[in-house]
């Protein structure tokens, strides 16, 4: 399938939604990031946001720069076709890899034992499987800096909590259904918490404010309590 | 400097917002009624990207620690200083030491208080808008509270002697208190998935703005809408004005602090020209939709933008002449 093979529908007068599919799938998501990168490179005038989701891409634009949406649709399709010729369809191997240290279990991952019980694995096996995956940031959403990671081992999929927590600590590494992610700040949340990273993932005073950007590859590394304490960037 | 004596129901710092960061999960936020914000700034001679106060339903009491020039736009809010009632939609001058009391709104939901020089707090990620839902922006994105001290930008000395301009704007094109007039709705990705009764109710029924509405979105009470078959969707991008249908059947029209993506069916898209009118509906107000096509919605938006630009130019000319 080619990167230009997407539907493009207007979302009001100042946005386009490029849809590549309707399921959560790594190859589909790769095409979303390839398209996002192509459009960022092309830098069409008046385009304010290029925001990837699992299988779609939102393009927000100034309607005064593009009074005829069809003209913008044409320009977008041309930009996608051009990069296709240049890059082909393969997942870019040179995507940057971010390593996140994670302290699993205990006070940092209060739901680890329950996840182990639900998956009929030991806690050690849950951790081993969770750090073994090569993850990719599919999209950010829900809250500033919240990264949805693709690549969770299917054996680790567990249902969300029936009653969400009101305060999930910043840095919590969690599983919700077939998805995994890291809470960038204190938030309400219904995912099961299996660990916590000592790194600060979202800081509005930092440029860029989010450590995880769409399309980045992520590796997790299990650390001990002393390392967590030494690396901790969270406010006490 | 402006000192907040009482904060009102929910008063926040707003500018045009924080575009360009949706890919990091950061929404645009900004003023809910952008034309009202722009006109307030124009009235006091501020650039359109300055920061003002957005006031919700009941206004704050503020002590002014220097001579200021202010303007109030948006919903008509009771305003008083030094024992005198103050009109909206005109530049006003108040002396240092004055206490500005903003009260309730007869109708509408949001007023804008612009101060010449602008509220000069440090921008966060390129904007002085407080995203109250995300807790992002100046003052960590929390609404104003008693004791807050708001710095003001540099300002030229008053040109004339009068404390009130001899002219004011006609608010009518910019504030619409007539809740009977329908808001125009474009069809959405899943409009055709509504069952027959719901598709009819969408334009025939009268909805009501629910109490749980805020800057994230207006929740609508009214007939429960349903799809003819359930739809499992994955998260996709949304924009202000997107009408989502959660499983409880009560639509949500997204406003300025909407999350960047959502997984609910999208049963319509409010015409952008009517977003300020939605932002001025308060809990309990009626709301009806009327269908509009994309071409007409774009024409209406462009016509409104032209009117705004002409108005800003005309105000600048009046200010220069007075």
Coordinates of C-alpha atoms in Angstrom, one line a residue:
Chain A
X1 CA 0.0 0.0 0.0
X2 CA 1.3 3.5 -0.7
X3 CA 1.5 6.5 1.5
X4 CA -0.8 8.5 -0.8
X5 CA -3.5 5.8 -0.3
X6 CA -5.5 7.7 2.2
X7 CA -8.9 9.5 2.4
X8 CA -8.8 13.2 3.0
X9 CA -11.9 14.8 4.6
X10 CA -12.4 18.3 5.8
X11 CA -13.0 18.8 9.5
X12 CA -14.7 22.2 9.4
X13 CA -13.2 25.2 7.5
X14 CA -9.7 25.0 8.9
X15 CA -8.7 21.3 9.2
X16 CA -8.2 18.2 7.1
X17 CA -8.2 14.7 8.4
X18 CA -6.0 12.3 6.4
X19 CA -7.1 8.7 7.2
X20 CA -4.9 5.8 6.4
X21 CA -7.0 3.1 8.1
X22 CA -9.2 2.4 11.0
X23 CA -7.3 0.0 13.2
X24 CA -4.3 0.2 15.6
X25 CA -1.5 -1.3 13.6
X26 CA 2.2 -0.6 13.5
X27 CA 2.6 -0.5 9.7
X28 CA -0.4 1.8 9.4
X29 CA 1.0 4.1 12.1
X30 CA 4.4 4.1 10.3
X31 CA 2.6 5.5 7.2
X32 CA 1.1 8.2 9.4
X33 CA 4.5 9.3 10.6
X34 CA 6.0 9.1 7.1
X35 CA 3.2 11.4 5.9
X36 CA 3.6 13.7 8.8
X37 CA 7.3 14.0 8.1
X38 CA 6.7 14.6 4.4
X39 CA 4.2 17.4 5.2
X40 CA 6.6 18.9 7.7
X41 CA 9.4 18.9 5.1
X42 CA 7.1 20.4 2.5
X43 CA 6.1 23.2 4.9
X44 CA 2.9 24.3 3.1
X45 CA 2.2 27.9 4.0
X46 CA -0.5 28.5 6.5
X47 CA -0.4 25.0 8.0
X48 CA -0.5 25.4 11.8
X49 CA -0.6 21.8 13.1
X50 CA 0.4 18.4 11.8
X51 CA -0.8 16.0 14.4
X52 CA -0.5 12.2 14.0
X53 CA -3.0 9.8 15.5
X54 CA -2.9 6.0 15.3
X55 CA -4.1 5.7 11.7
X56 CA -4.8 9.3 10.8
X57 CA -3.2 12.7 10.6
X58 CA -4.8 16.0 11.5
X59 CA -3.8 19.1 9.5
X60 CA -4.9 22.5 10.8
X61 CA -4.6 25.4 8.5
X62 CA -5.4 29.1 8.2
X63 CA -8.5 29.2 6.0
X64 CA -7.6 32.6 4.7
X65 CA -4.4 31.1 3.2
X66 CA -6.4 28.2 1.7
X67 CA -9.9 29.5 0.8
X68 CA -10.5 26.6 -1.5
X69 CA -9.9 23.4 0.5
X70 CA -9.6 21.3 -2.7
X71 CA -6.5 23.3 -3.6
X72 CA -4.9 22.3 -0.3
X73 CA -6.0 18.7 -0.7
X74 CA -4.2 18.7 -4.1
X75 CA -1.0 20.2 -2.5
X76 CA -1.1 17.6 0.3
X77 CA -1.5 14.7 -2.1
X78 CA 1.4 16.1 -4.2
X79 CA 3.6 16.4 -1.1
X80 CA 2.8 12.8 -0.1
X81 CA 3.5 11.5 -3.6
X82 CA 6.9 13.2 -3.8
X83 CA 8.3 11.7 -0.6
X84 CA 7.0 8.4 -1.6
X85 CA 9.3 8.4 -4.6
X86 CA 12.2 9.6 -2.5
X87 CA 11.8 7.3 0.6
X88 CA 9.7 4.3 -0.4
X89 CA 7.5 2.6 2.1
X90 CA 9.9 1.1 4.5
X91 CA 9.9 2.1 8.2
X92 CA 12.8 4.6 8.6
X93 CA 15.5 2.6 10.3
X94 CA 17.3 5.8 11.5
X95 CA 14.4 7.0 13.7
X96 CA 15.8 8.2 17.0
X97 CA 15.6 5.8 20.0
X98 CA 14.8 7.1 23.4
X99 CA 15.6 5.0 26.4
X100 CA 13.4 5.3 29.5
X101 CA 14.6 3.8 32.8
X102 CA 11.7 2.2 34.7
X103 CA 11.4 1.1 38.3
X104 CA 8.9 -1.7 38.2
X105 CA 6.6 -2.9 41.0
X106 CA 6.4 -1.9 44.6
X107 CA 5.2 1.6 45.4
X108 CA 6.2 2.7 41.8
X109 CA 4.0 0.0 40.2
X110 CA 1.2 -0.8 42.6
X111 CA -0.7 -2.9 40.0
X112 CA 2.2 -5.1 38.9
X113 CA 1.0 -8.0 41.1
X114 CA -2.5 -7.8 39.7
X115 CA -1.2 -7.6 36.1
X116 CA 0.8 -10.7 36.8
X117 CA -2.2 -12.5 38.2
X118 CA -4.4 -11.4 35.2
X119 CA -1.9 -12.6 32.7
X120 CA -0.9 -15.8 34.5
X121 CA 2.7 -14.7 34.5
X122 CA 5.1 -14.0 37.3
X123 CA 6.0 -10.4 38.1
X124 CA 9.4 -11.0 36.7
X125 CA 8.0 -12.4 33.5
X126 CA 5.7 -9.3 33.1
X127 CA 8.8 -7.0 33.5
X128 CA 10.9 -9.1 31.1
X129 CA 8.2 -9.0 28.4
X130 CA 7.5 -5.3 29.0
X131 CA 11.2 -4.3 28.5
X132 CA 11.7 -6.7 25.6
X133 CA 9.5 -4.8 23.1
X134 CA 10.7 -2.2 20.6
X135 CA 8.1 0.5 21.1
X136 CA 7.1 3.4 18.9
X137 CA 5.3 6.6 20.0
X138 CA 2.1 6.2 18.0
X139 CA 0.6 9.6 19.0
X140 CA 0.3 12.0 21.9
X141 CA -3.0 12.9 23.3
X142 CA -5.3 12.8 26.4
X143 CA -3.0 15.3 28.1
X144 CA 0.1 17.4 27.2
X145 CA 3.0 15.0 26.6
X146 CA 1.0 11.8 27.1
X147 CA 2.5 9.3 24.7
X148 CA 0.7 6.2 23.4
X149 CA 3.2 3.5 22.7
X150 CA 2.7 0.8 20.1
X151 CA 4.4 -2.5 20.5
X152 CA 3.0 -4.0 23.7
X153 CA 3.5 -7.8 24.0
X154 CA 0.0 -9.2 23.4
X155 CA 0.3 -11.4 26.4
X156 CA 0.4 -8.3 28.6
X157 CA -2.9 -6.9 27.5
X158 CA -5.2 -6.4 30.6
X159 CA -8.5 -4.6 31.1
X160 CA -8.5 -1.1 32.5
X161 CA -9.5 -0.5 36.1
X162 CA -13.2 -0.5 36.6
X163 CA -12.8 2.7 38.7
X164 CA -10.1 5.1 37.5
X165 CA -7.7 6.6 39.9
X166 CA -8.1 10.4 40.5
X167 CA -4.4 11.0 40.8
X168 CA -1.9 8.9 38.9
X169 CA 1.7 10.0 39.8
X170 CA 3.8 11.6 37.1
X171 CA 6.0 9.1 35.3
X172 CA 3.8 6.1 35.9
X173 CA 4.2 3.4 33.3
X174 CA 0.9 1.7 32.7
X175 CA -1.1 -0.8 30.6
X176 CA -4.6 -0.2 29.5
X177 CA -6.1 -2.8 27.2
X178 CA -3.6 -3.6 24.5
X179 CA -1.9 -0.2 24.9
X180 CA 0.9 1.0 27.1
X181 CA 2.0 4.5 27.9
X182 CA 3.6 6.8 30.5
X183 CA 1.7 9.5 32.4
X184 CA 3.7 12.7 31.9
X185 CA 2.2 14.5 34.9
X186 CA -0.3 13.9 37.7
X187 CA -3.5 12.9 36.0
X188 CA -6.6 10.9 36.6
X189 CA -6.3 7.5 34.9
X190 CA -7.8 4.1 34.5
X191 CA -4.7 2.2 33.2
X192 CA -2.9 -0.3 35.5
X193 CA 0.3 1.0 36.9
X194 CA 3.3 -1.4 36.7
X195 CA 6.2 1.0 37.1
X196 CA 7.5 4.5 37.1
X197 CA 10.2 6.3 35.2
X198 CA 12.3 8.8 37.2
X199 CA 12.5 11.1 34.1
X200 CA 10.3 14.1 33.7
X201 CA 8.5 13.6 30.4
X202 CA 6.7 17.0 30.2
X203 CA 8.1 20.4 31.1
X204 CA 6.5 23.5 29.6
X205 CA 9.7 25.5 30.4
X206 CA 11.8 23.1 28.3
X207 CA 12.2 23.1 24.5
X208 CA 10.7 20.8 23.3
X209 CA 8.3 20.5 26.2
X210 CA 7.7 16.8 25.6
X211 CA 10.5 14.2 25.8
X212 CA 8.5 11.8 23.6
X213 CA 7.5 13.0 20.2
X214 CA 5.3 11.2 17.7
X215 CA 7.2 8.6 15.7
X216 CA 10.1 8.2 18.1
X217 CA 11.2 4.7 19.1
X218 CA 11.3 3.9 22.8
X219 CA 13.2 1.2 24.7
X220 CA 12.5 0.6 28.4
X221 CA 15.1 -0.5 30.9
X222 CA 14.4 -1.9 34.3
X223 CA 16.2 -0.2 37.1
X224 CA 16.5 -0.7 40.9
X225 CA 15.3 1.7 43.6
X226 CA 18.7 3.3 44.1
X227 CA 19.0 4.1 40.4
X228 CA 15.5 5.5 40.5
X229 CA 16.3 7.8 43.4
X230 CA 19.5 8.9 41.7
X231 CA 17.9 9.7 38.4
X232 CA 14.6 11.2 39.8
X233 CA 13.6 14.4 38.1
X234 CA 10.2 14.5 39.8
X235 CA 9.5 17.1 42.5
X236 CA 9.7 15.6 45.9
Chain B
X1 CA -0.3 46.2 38.1
X2 CA -3.8 44.9 38.7
X3 CA -4.6 43.2 42.0
X4 CA -7.3 40.6 42.1
X5 CA -9.5 41.2 45.2
X6 CA -12.1 38.6 44.4
X7 CA -11.7 36.3 41.4
X8 CA -15.3 35.9 40.2
X9 CA -16.7 32.6 39.2
X10 CA -13.9 31.7 36.7
X11 CA -11.6 34.4 35.4
X12 CA -8.6 33.5 33.3
X13 CA -5.8 35.0 31.2
X14 CA -6.4 34.5 27.5
X15 CA -4.9 35.5 24.2
X16 CA -5.3 33.9 20.8
X17 CA -4.0 30.6 22.1
X18 CA -1.2 28.2 21.5
X19 CA -1.4 26.7 18.0
X20 CA 1.2 24.3 16.5
X21 CA 1.6 21.9 19.4
X22 CA -1.2 19.5 18.8
X23 CA 1.3 16.7 17.9
X24 CA 2.6 16.9 21.5
X25 CA -0.9 16.6 23.0
X26 CA -1.1 20.3 23.7
X27 CA -4.3 22.1 22.6
X28 CA -4.7 25.6 21.3
X29 CA -6.8 27.0 24.2
X30 CA -7.1 30.8 23.9
X31 CA -10.2 33.0 24.3
X32 CA -13.5 31.1 23.8
X33 CA -14.9 34.2 21.9
X34 CA -12.0 35.3 19.8
X35 CA -13.7 38.2 17.9
X36 CA -14.8 39.7 21.3
X37 CA -11.1 39.4 22.5
X38 CA -9.8 41.1 19.3
X39 CA -12.3 44.0 19.6
X40 CA -11.5 44.5 23.2
X41 CA -7.8 44.8 22.4
X42 CA -8.5 47.1 19.4
X43 CA -10.6 49.4 21.6
X44 CA -7.6 50.0 23.9
X45 CA -5.0 50.1 21.1
X46 CA -3.4 46.7 21.9
X47 CA -2.0 44.4 19.3
X48 CA -4.3 41.5 18.6
X49 CA -2.0 38.9 20.2
X50 CA -2.1 40.7 23.6
X51 CA -3.4 39.0 26.7
X52 CA -6.7 39.9 28.4
X53 CA -9.0 38.6 31.1
X54 CA -11.8 36.2 30.2
X55 CA -14.6 36.5 32.7
X56 CA -17.2 33.8 33.2
X57 CA -20.8 34.5 34.3
X58 CA -19.8 36.5 37.4
X59 CA -16.9 38.9 37.2
X60 CA -13.9 39.7 39.5
X61 CA -13.2 42.8 41.7
X62 CA -9.9 44.3 40.8
X63 CA -7.8 47.1 42.3
X64 CA -5.9 49.1 39.7
X65 CA -2.5 50.2 40.9
X66 CA -1.8 52.6 38.1
X67 CA -3.8 54.7 35.6
X68 CA -5.2 52.3 33.0
X69 CA -7.3 52.3 29.9
X70 CA -9.7 49.4 29.7
X71 CA -12.5 48.0 27.5
X72 CA -15.1 45.4 28.1
X73 CA -16.6 43.3 25.3
X74 CA -18.4 40.0 24.9
X75 CA -21.4 39.3 27.1
X76 CA -22.8 42.5 28.8
X77 CA -21.4 42.5 32.3
X78 CA -22.4 44.8 35.1
X79 CA -19.3 47.0 35.7
X80 CA -18.7 49.8 38.2
X81 CA -15.8 51.9 39.4
X82 CA -15.7 54.9 41.8
X83 CA -19.5 54.7 42.2
X84 CA -20.2 54.9 38.5
X85 CA -21.6 52.3 36.1
X86 CA -19.3 51.6 33.2
X87 CA -20.5 50.8 29.7
X88 CA -19.0 48.1 27.5
X89 CA -17.6 48.3 23.9
X90 CA -15.8 51.6 24.5
X91 CA -12.4 52.6 25.8
X92 CA -12.6 53.8 29.5
X93 CA -9.9 55.4 31.7
X94 CA -9.6 54.7 35.3
X95 CA -7.2 56.3 37.8
X96 CA -4.7 54.5 39.9
X97 CA -6.3 53.3 43.1
X98 CA -9.7 52.6 41.5
X99 CA -11.5 49.5 42.3
X100 CA -13.2 47.9 39.3
X101 CA -16.2 45.7 40.2
X102 CA -17.5 43.4 37.6
X103 CA -20.8 41.7 38.4
X104 CA -23.2 39.4 36.7
X105 CA -24.2 39.1 33.0
X106 CA -27.8 39.5 32.0
X107 CA -27.2 37.0 29.2
X108 CA -24.3 35.4 27.5
X109 CA -21.5 33.6 29.3
X110 CA -18.1 35.3 28.7
X111 CA -16.9 38.9 28.9
X112 CA -13.4 40.2 28.0
X113 CA -11.6 42.9 29.9
X114 CA -8.6 44.3 27.9
X115 CA -6.2 46.7 29.5
X116 CA -4.0 49.0 27.5
X117 CA -0.5 47.4 27.4
X118 CA -1.9 44.0 27.9
X119 CA -1.5 41.6 30.8
X120 CA 2.3 41.2 30.8
X121 CA 2.8 37.7 32.3
X122 CA 5.5 35.5 30.8
X123 CA 4.3 33.4 27.9
X124 CA 4.3 29.6 28.3
X125 CA 5.0 27.7 25.0
X126 CA 4.4 30.9 23.0
X127 CA 1.1 32.0 24.6
X128 CA -0.2 33.7 27.7
X129 CA -3.4 31.6 27.5
X130 CA -4.3 29.6 30.6
X131 CA -5.4 26.1 29.5
X132 CA -7.4 25.4 32.7
X133 CA -8.2 21.8 31.7
X134 CA -4.6 20.9 31.0
X135 CA -3.2 23.0 33.8
X136 CA -0.9 24.7 31.4
X137 CA 0.1 28.4 30.9
X138 CA 0.7 31.3 33.3
X139 CA 0.0 30.6 37.0
X140 CA 0.3 26.8 36.1
X141 CA -3.0 27.2 34.2
X142 CA -5.2 27.7 37.2
X143 CA -7.9 30.4 37.2
X144 CA -7.2 33.7 38.9
X145 CA -7.6 33.9 42.7
X146 CA -7.7 36.6 45.3
X147 CA -4.3 38.1 45.8
X148 CA -3.0 37.5 42.3
X149 CA -1.0 40.5 41.0
X150 CA -1.1 40.9 37.2
X151 CA 1.7 43.0 35.6
X152 CA 0.8 45.3 32.8
X153 CA 2.7 46.0 29.7
X154 CA 4.2 49.4 28.9
X155 CA 1.7 52.0 27.9
X156 CA 1.8 55.5 26.5
X157 CA 0.4 58.3 28.7
X158 CA -3.2 59.2 28.1
X159 CA -3.6 61.4 25.0
X160 CA -6.7 63.3 26.0
X161 CA -8.3 64.4 29.2
X162 CA -11.7 62.6 28.9
X163 CA -12.2 59.5 31.0
X164 CA -14.5 58.0 28.4
X165 CA -14.4 58.1 24.6
X166 CA -17.3 59.9 22.9
X167 CA -17.9 56.8 20.8
X168 CA -18.6 53.2 21.3
X169 CA -19.1 50.0 19.2
X170 CA -22.4 48.6 18.3
X171 CA -22.2 45.2 20.0
X172 CA -25.0 43.6 18.0
X173 CA -22.9 42.0 15.2
X174 CA -20.4 40.7 17.8
X175 CA -22.6 39.6 20.7
X176 CA -25.7 37.6 20.0
X177 CA -27.9 37.2 23.0
X178 CA -30.7 35.7 20.9
X179 CA -30.6 32.1 21.9
X180 CA -33.5 31.2 19.6
X181 CA -31.4 31.6 16.5
X182 CA -30.0 28.3 15.4
X183 CA -26.3 27.6 15.1
X184 CA -25.1 26.3 11.8
X185 CA -23.9 22.7 11.5
X186 CA -21.8 21.0 8.9
X187 CA -22.3 17.3 8.5
X188 CA -19.6 15.2 10.3
X189 CA -17.8 12.0 9.5
X190 CA -20.5 9.9 11.2
X191 CA -23.7 12.0 10.7
X192 CA -25.0 9.3 8.3
X193 CA -24.5 6.7 11.0
X194 CA -27.2 8.3 13.2
X195 CA -30.5 6.4 13.2
X196 CA -33.4 8.0 11.4
X197 CA -35.0 9.5 14.5
X198 CA -31.7 10.9 15.7
X199 CA -30.9 12.4 12.3
X200 CA -34.2 14.2 12.4
X201 CA -33.9 15.3 16.0
X202 CA -30.4 16.7 15.4
X203 CA -32.0 19.6 13.4
X204 CA -35.6 19.5 14.7
X205 CA -35.1 19.3 18.5
X206 CA -34.2 22.0 20.9
X207 CA -31.2 21.2 23.1
X208 CA -30.1 22.8 26.3
X209 CA -26.6 23.7 27.4
X210 CA -25.9 21.3 30.4
X211 CA -24.5 22.5 33.7
X212 CA -21.3 20.4 33.2
X213 CA -20.2 22.5 30.2
X214 CA -16.9 24.4 30.3
X215 CA -14.1 25.6 28.1
X216 CA -13.5 22.0 27.0
X217 CA -16.9 21.7 25.5
X218 CA -20.6 22.3 25.7
X219 CA -22.6 19.3 26.8
X220 CA -26.1 19.2 25.4
X221 CA -29.2 18.0 27.2
X222 CA -32.1 17.0 25.0
X223 CA -33.2 14.0 23.1
X224 CA -30.8 11.1 23.4
X225 CA -29.2 10.5 20.0
X226 CA -28.1 7.1 18.8
X227 CA -26.3 5.5 15.9
X228 CA -28.2 2.8 13.9
X229 CA -25.3 0.4 14.8
X230 CA -22.6 0.8 17.4
X231 CA -19.2 2.0 16.0
X232 CA -15.8 1.0 17.4
X233 CA -13.5 3.9 16.6
X234 CA -9.9 4.6 17.4
X235 CA -8.7 8.0 18.5
X236 CA -8.6 10.6 15.7
X237 CA -7.9 14.4 15.7
X238 CA -10.7 16.7 16.6
X239 CA -11.0 20.5 16.4
X240 CA -13.1 23.2 18.1
X241 CA -16.7 22.8 17.0
X242 CA -16.6 19.1 16.5
X243 CA -19.8 17.5 17.8
X244 CA -19.1 14.2 19.5
X245 CA -21.6 11.6 20.5
X246 CA -20.6 9.7 23.6
X247 CA -22.4 6.4 24.5
X248 CA -24.9 8.2 26.7
X249 CA -26.4 9.9 23.6
X250 CA -25.9 13.5 24.8
X251 CA -23.8 15.3 22.2
X252 CA -20.7 17.4 23.2
X253 CA -19.7 20.3 21.1
X254 CA -16.0 20.9 21.6
X255 CA -14.7 24.4 22.6
X256 CA -11.3 26.0 22.8
X257 CA -9.8 23.6 25.5
X258 CA -10.8 20.4 23.7
X259 CA -8.3 17.5 23.8
X260 CA -6.4 17.1 20.6
X261 CA -8.0 13.8 19.8
X262 CA -11.1 11.8 20.5
X263 CA -12.6 8.4 19.9
X264 CA -16.3 9.2 19.9
X265 CA -18.4 9.3 16.7
X266 CA -18.4 12.8 15.1
X267 CA -22.0 13.6 14.2
X268 CA -21.4 17.2 13.0
X269 CA -19.1 20.1 12.9
X270 CA -20.2 23.6 14.0
X271 CA -19.6 26.2 11.4
X272 CA -16.6 28.2 12.7
X273 CA -18.4 31.5 12.3
X274 CA -20.8 30.3 15.0
X275 CA -18.2 29.2 17.5
X276 CA -18.3 32.6 19.4
X277 CA -22.0 32.3 19.6
X278 CA -21.8 28.9 21.1
X279 CA -19.1 30.1 23.6
X280 CA -21.7 32.7 24.7
X281 CA -24.4 30.2 25.5
X282 CA -24.6 29.5 29.3
X283 CA -25.9 26.5 31.1
X284 CA -29.7 26.3 30.7
X285 CA -29.7 28.2 27.4
X286 CA -31.5 26.6 24.5
X287 CA -29.6 25.5 21.4
X288 CA -30.9 24.5 18.0
X289 CA -28.9 23.5 14.9
X290 CA -29.5 24.4 11.3
X291 CA -27.8 22.6 8.4
X292 CA -25.2 24.5 6.4
X293 CA -22.9 23.4 3.6
X294 CA -19.1 23.8 3.5
X295 CA -19.2 26.5 0.8
X296 CA -21.6 28.7 2.7
X297 CA -19.8 28.1 6.0
X298 CA -16.5 29.2 4.4
X299 CA -18.2 32.3 2.9
X300 CA -19.7 33.3 6.3
X301 CA -16.4 32.9 8.0
X302 CA -14.6 35.0 5.5
X303 CA -17.2 37.7 5.6
X304 CA -17.0 37.8 9.4
X305 CA -13.2 38.1 9.2
X306 CA -13.5 41.0 6.7
X307 CA -15.9 42.7 9.0
X308 CA -13.5 42.3 11.9
X309 CA -10.6 43.6 10.0
X310 CA -12.6 46.6 8.9
X311 CA -13.7 47.2 12.4
X312 CA -10.2 47.0 13.8
X313 CA -9.0 49.5 11.2
X314 CA -11.9 51.9 12.0
X315 CA -11.3 51.7 15.7
X316 CA -7.6 52.4 15.2
X317 CA -8.6 55.5 13.2
X318 CA -11.0 56.7 15.9
X319 CA -8.3 56.3 18.5
X320 CA -5.8 58.2 16.5
X321 CA -8.3 61.0 15.9
X322 CA -9.3 61.3 19.6

